[in-house]
Short mmCIF file of C-alpha atoms in Angstrom, two decimals:
data_model
loop_
_atom_site.label_atom_id
_atom_site.label_comp_id
_atom_site.label_asym_id
_atom_site.label_seq_id
_atom_site.Cartn_x
_atom_site.Cartn_y
_atom_site.Cartn_z
CA MET A 1 42.88 28.14 3.62
CA LEU A 2 41.50 31.25 4.72
CA THR A 3 42.09 34.67 2.87
CA GLY A 4 40.82 37.90 3.34
CA ILE A 5 38.91 39.52 6.08
CA GLY A 6 36.06 37.24 7.59
CA LEU A 7 32.68 38.45 9.48
CA GLY A 8 30.90 37.32 12.58
CA LEU A 9 27.24 36.12 10.95
CA ARG A 10 24.54 37.67 12.53
CA PHE A 11 21.24 36.93 11.22
CA LYS A 12 20.65 40.25 9.92
CA TYR A 13 23.38 40.31 7.70
CA ILE A 14 22.22 36.80 5.68
CA GLU A 15 21.21 38.44 2.48
CA ASP A 16 23.51 41.13 2.00
CA LEU A 17 26.06 38.14 2.20
CA GLN A 18 23.92 36.22 -0.67
CA GLN A 19 24.95 39.00 -2.85
CA ASN A 20 28.48 39.04 -4.05
CA ASN A 21 29.02 42.84 -4.04
CA HIS A 22 31.08 42.82 -0.76
CA ALA A 23 34.36 42.22 0.81
CA VAL A 24 33.70 39.09 3.20
CA LYS A 25 35.63 36.24 2.67
CA TRP A 26 34.37 33.93 5.00
CA LEU A 27 32.32 33.49 7.80
CA GLU A 28 32.36 32.64 11.85
CA LEU A 29 28.91 30.90 12.96
CA LEU A 30 28.31 31.51 16.68
CA ALA A 31 27.62 28.10 17.11
CA ASP A 32 24.91 28.95 20.42
CA HIS A 33 22.74 30.12 17.56
CA TYR A 34 22.28 27.06 16.27
CA HIS A 35 21.72 24.15 18.66
CA ASP A 36 18.30 23.66 17.18
CA ILE A 37 19.20 21.97 13.95
CA ASN A 38 15.37 21.53 12.81
CA ASN A 39 15.22 25.35 12.99
CA PRO A 40 14.62 26.70 9.18
CA ILE A 41 17.43 29.61 9.55
CA ILE A 42 19.81 26.77 9.36
CA ALA A 43 18.96 26.14 5.63
CA LYS A 44 20.54 29.57 4.78
CA VAL A 45 23.40 29.54 7.19
CA GLN A 46 24.28 26.11 5.06
CA GLN A 47 23.44 27.82 1.78
CA LEU A 48 26.29 30.29 2.82
CA CYS A 49 28.96 28.15 4.11
CA ALA A 50 28.44 26.42 0.63
CA LYS A 51 29.55 29.58 -0.80
CA PHE A 52 32.05 30.90 1.76
CA PRO A 53 34.76 28.98 4.39
CA CYS A 54 33.50 29.27 7.77
CA VAL A 55 34.79 28.61 11.19
CA LEU A 56 32.65 28.06 14.27
CA HIS A 57 32.59 29.71 17.58
CA ALA A 58 31.56 29.01 20.50
CA VAL A 59 30.68 30.46 23.90
CA ASN A 60 29.65 27.47 26.43
CA PHE A 61 32.33 25.02 26.97
CA SER A 62 33.15 26.82 29.95
CA LEU A 63 36.70 25.68 29.97
CA ALA A 64 37.66 26.89 33.29
CA SER A 65 34.34 25.53 35.18
CA SER A 66 35.75 22.76 37.90
CA GLY A 67 33.30 20.19 36.40
CA GLU A 68 34.00 17.99 33.69
CA ILE A 69 32.58 18.73 29.87
CA ASN A 70 29.07 18.84 29.44
CA GLN A 71 28.40 16.11 27.23
CA ASN A 72 25.16 17.50 25.98
CA TYR A 73 26.90 20.77 24.89
CA LEU A 74 29.58 18.91 23.45
CA SER A 75 27.14 16.59 21.29
CA SER A 76 24.90 19.94 20.02
CA ILE A 77 28.37 21.39 18.61
CA LYS A 78 29.41 18.09 17.06
CA ALA A 79 26.04 18.08 15.27
CA ILE A 80 26.84 21.88 14.27
CA VAL A 81 30.30 20.78 13.09
CA ASP A 82 28.76 17.86 10.85
CA LEU A 83 26.02 20.49 9.47
CA CYS A 84 28.47 23.34 8.70
CA ASN A 85 31.82 21.63 7.81
CA PRO A 86 33.67 24.44 9.75
CA LEU A 87 37.55 24.57 9.34
CA TRP A 88 37.60 24.76 13.35
CA VAL A 89 36.14 25.64 16.21
CA SER A 90 36.87 28.11 19.09
CA ASP A 91 36.10 28.96 22.69
CA HIS A 92 36.86 31.62 25.21
CA LEU A 93 39.51 30.68 28.30
CA SER A 94 36.56 31.46 30.99
CA PHE A 95 34.22 30.19 32.86
CA SER A 96 30.40 30.64 31.92
CA SER A 97 28.25 27.94 33.95
CA ILE A 98 28.02 26.55 37.54
CA GLY A 99 26.83 22.96 37.05
CA ASP A 100 23.52 23.03 34.38
CA ILE A 101 23.33 26.86 35.14
CA HIS A 102 24.56 29.30 32.98
CA LEU A 103 25.77 32.42 33.88
CA HIS A 104 26.01 34.23 30.62
CA GLU A 105 29.11 35.94 31.10
CA LEU A 106 32.48 35.38 30.47
CA LEU A 107 34.18 35.38 33.43
CA PRO A 108 38.03 35.03 34.77
CA PHE A 109 39.70 32.67 36.61
CA ALA A 110 43.31 31.92 38.53
CA PHE A 111 45.76 31.35 35.91
CA THR A 112 47.37 28.31 38.02
CA GLU A 113 49.23 25.07 37.28
CA THR A 114 46.09 22.84 37.98
CA MET A 115 43.65 24.89 36.16
CA LEU A 116 45.98 24.68 33.08
CA GLN A 117 46.24 20.77 33.35
CA HIS A 118 42.34 20.64 33.92
CA ILE A 119 41.67 22.98 31.01
CA ALA A 120 44.32 20.91 28.61
CA THR A 121 42.73 17.69 29.15
CA LYS A 122 39.14 19.49 28.36
CA ILE A 123 40.52 20.51 24.99
CA LYS A 124 42.09 17.33 24.32
CA ILE A 125 38.52 15.79 24.57
CA ILE A 126 36.78 18.27 22.42
CA GLN A 127 39.45 17.92 19.52
CA HIS A 128 39.16 14.40 19.86
CA THR A 129 35.43 14.57 19.74
CA LEU A 130 34.91 17.15 16.87
CA LYS A 131 37.37 15.94 15.16
CA ARG A 132 38.69 19.77 14.35
CA PRO A 133 41.54 21.65 15.52
CA PHE A 134 40.21 23.87 18.69
CA LEU A 135 41.44 27.66 19.30
CA ILE A 136 41.37 29.27 22.47
CA GLU A 137 40.63 33.31 22.94
CA ASN A 138 41.54 35.52 25.40
CA ILE A 139 38.52 37.40 26.78
CA SER A 140 38.20 40.73 27.75
CA SER A 141 39.09 41.21 31.76
CA TYR A 142 38.18 43.55 34.40
CA ILE A 143 39.58 41.93 37.71
CA ARG A 144 42.52 39.62 38.10
CA ILE A 145 42.37 36.81 40.24
CA LYS A 146 45.00 36.94 43.39
CA ASP A 147 45.74 33.26 42.87
CA SER A 148 47.53 33.01 39.71
CA GLN A 149 50.53 32.12 39.45
CA MET A 150 51.50 32.86 35.75
CA SER A 151 50.00 35.86 33.52
CA GLU A 152 47.39 35.48 31.19
CA ALA A 153 49.82 35.49 28.44
CA GLN A 154 51.89 32.90 30.00
CA PHE A 155 48.86 30.69 30.39
CA ILE A 156 47.65 30.98 27.11
CA ALA A 157 51.20 29.83 25.90
CA ARG A 158 51.63 26.88 27.88
CA LEU A 159 48.38 25.95 27.44
CA ALA A 160 48.67 26.00 23.77
CA GLN A 161 51.39 23.99 23.92
CA GLN A 162 50.19 21.55 26.50
CA ALA A 163 46.86 20.77 24.84
CA ASP A 164 48.31 21.11 21.12
CA CYS A 165 45.51 23.28 20.13
CA GLY A 166 45.88 26.68 18.62
CA ILE A 167 44.72 30.34 19.53
CA LEU A 168 42.32 33.10 18.68
CA LEU A 169 43.94 35.84 19.64
CA ASP A 170 41.31 38.90 20.46
CA VAL A 171 43.31 42.21 19.75
CA ASN A 172 40.43 44.53 21.19
CA ASN A 173 40.68 42.14 24.12
CA ILE A 174 44.58 42.65 24.48
CA VAL A 175 44.35 46.34 24.38
CA VAL A 176 40.78 46.28 26.83
CA SER A 177 42.45 44.35 29.51
CA CYS A 178 45.83 45.55 29.21
CA HIS A 179 44.35 49.22 29.79
CA ASN A 180 42.20 47.64 32.74
CA HIS A 181 44.95 46.26 34.45
CA ASN A 182 47.56 48.70 33.85
CA GLU A 183 49.63 45.51 31.99
CA SER A 184 52.15 46.32 29.13
CA ILE A 185 50.67 45.33 25.56
CA GLU A 186 54.10 44.45 24.59
CA GLU A 187 54.86 42.00 27.20
CA TYR A 188 51.55 40.26 26.21
CA CYS A 189 52.23 40.14 22.38
CA ALA A 190 55.76 39.35 23.07
CA THR A 191 54.89 35.92 25.39
CA ILE A 192 52.13 34.54 22.78
CA PRO A 193 53.33 32.13 20.38
CA PHE A 194 52.34 33.43 17.20
CA ALA A 195 52.91 30.08 15.54
CA ARG A 196 49.78 28.59 17.11
CA VAL A 197 47.86 31.84 16.24
CA LYS A 198 45.56 30.81 13.65
CA GLN A 199 42.93 33.83 13.70
CA LEU A 200 42.26 37.28 15.15
CA HIS A 201 39.15 38.78 16.41
CA MET A 202 38.37 42.52 15.63
CA ALA A 203 35.73 44.42 17.60
CA GLY A 204 34.73 47.71 19.40
CA ALA A 205 34.42 49.21 22.61
CA ILE A 206 33.38 51.69 24.94
CA THR A 207 34.98 53.77 27.65
CA LYS A 208 33.02 53.96 30.61
CA ASN A 209 34.55 55.31 34.31
CA ASN A 210 38.05 55.02 32.71
CA LEU A 211 37.58 51.25 32.14
CA LEU A 212 37.64 49.90 28.74
CA ILE A 213 34.27 47.51 28.37
CA ASP A 214 34.30 45.15 25.39
CA THR A 215 30.70 45.14 23.80
CA HIS A 216 31.28 44.83 20.04
CA SER A 217 28.84 47.63 19.74
CA ARG A 218 31.24 50.07 18.07
CA PRO A 219 33.90 50.89 14.91
CA ILE A 220 37.24 49.50 15.87
CA ALA A 221 39.23 52.37 17.68
CA ALA A 222 42.25 53.73 16.76
CA ASP A 223 44.65 51.88 18.96
CA VAL A 224 43.33 48.82 18.02
CA MET A 225 43.91 49.21 14.63
CA GLN A 226 47.04 50.44 15.47
CA LEU A 227 48.30 46.85 17.42
CA TYR A 228 46.51 45.10 14.08
CA ARG A 229 48.83 46.58 12.16
CA LYS A 230 51.89 46.03 13.94
CA ILE A 231 50.77 42.33 14.56
CA ILE A 232 50.43 42.14 10.25
CA GLU A 233 53.31 43.62 9.80
CA GLN A 234 55.55 41.29 12.42
CA HIS A 235 53.71 38.15 11.67
CA GLY A 236 52.05 38.31 8.38
CA TYR A 237 48.53 37.50 7.53
CA ILE A 238 46.44 35.87 9.77
CA PRO A 239 42.97 35.28 9.27
CA THR A 240 40.88 38.13 10.79
CA CYS A 241 37.05 38.26 11.66
CA LEU A 242 35.09 41.48 12.47
CA GLU A 243 32.75 40.95 15.30
CA TRP A 244 29.80 43.08 15.92
CA ASP A 245 26.64 41.95 18.24
CA MET A 246 25.18 44.95 20.21
CA ASP A 247 23.52 47.98 18.31
CA LEU A 248 23.92 46.26 14.80
CA PRO A 249 24.63 48.81 12.02
CA ASP A 250 23.70 48.37 8.38
CA PHE A 251 25.43 46.68 6.09
CA ALA A 252 27.46 49.42 4.47
CA THR A 253 28.81 49.96 7.90
CA ILE A 254 30.13 46.63 8.07
CA SER A 255 31.54 46.96 4.88
CA LYS A 256 33.25 50.10 5.47
CA GLU A 257 35.38 48.57 8.82
CA ILE A 258 35.94 45.33 6.99
CA GLU A 259 37.65 47.64 4.12
CA LYS A 260 39.84 49.26 6.59
CA LEU A 261 41.07 45.96 7.72
CA ASN A 262 41.87 45.35 4.00
CA GLY A 263 44.28 48.14 4.30
CA PHE A 264 46.35 46.19 6.28
CA ILE A 265 46.88 42.96 5.01
#
């Protein structure tokens, strides 16, 4: 059982997290940092996992790619699961590879009935192999595919039911995507089955040419905080993780963001 606010673990903060004078209650490990299980950093991460509950976040299952699951990648994630014993594993609703070519982007796709069945099949295989719950995360979006047969939120809701999986709801990505596509945040949130939402992501974004761009490089924006507060008021505590991936600040800045989030739970 997770309590309080978690932090996306970045190597810069390992020594800070080994201390006890901070408000971080659990950790999210970025799976793709740990494919080399012989890396000496793994021992330090395992020490932290003995101190904190942890979850595992992946970026390269490429759920929406047309092919089958990359078995080498799945095996690598399984090895990390065995080492760190996360409560669950998550990845994004996107495609990020074509065959063996990794695109290093989380790209959108058409929300169709065919794709829903295709991804649900993959998720069932992942959950069976990892012996862990699997959570699907909404990405930040800058285009919508015209062949879609339903909205993103409708797709997420139906997929979670079809695959019997959880949802990692990225609050910042809701704000980013709804702004960029002139869609309703209220309708989006009303469509999501919050009984399946097991985790929230909070992060910062930038504005460029009237687009919101999810960068994980800034403090959390006021409108994202406002939506977070509304979600917590309506649905109660949901395990919440702060992400910061670019322009990493000192740990004091991270702690301030966590304290802000603590004010809502």
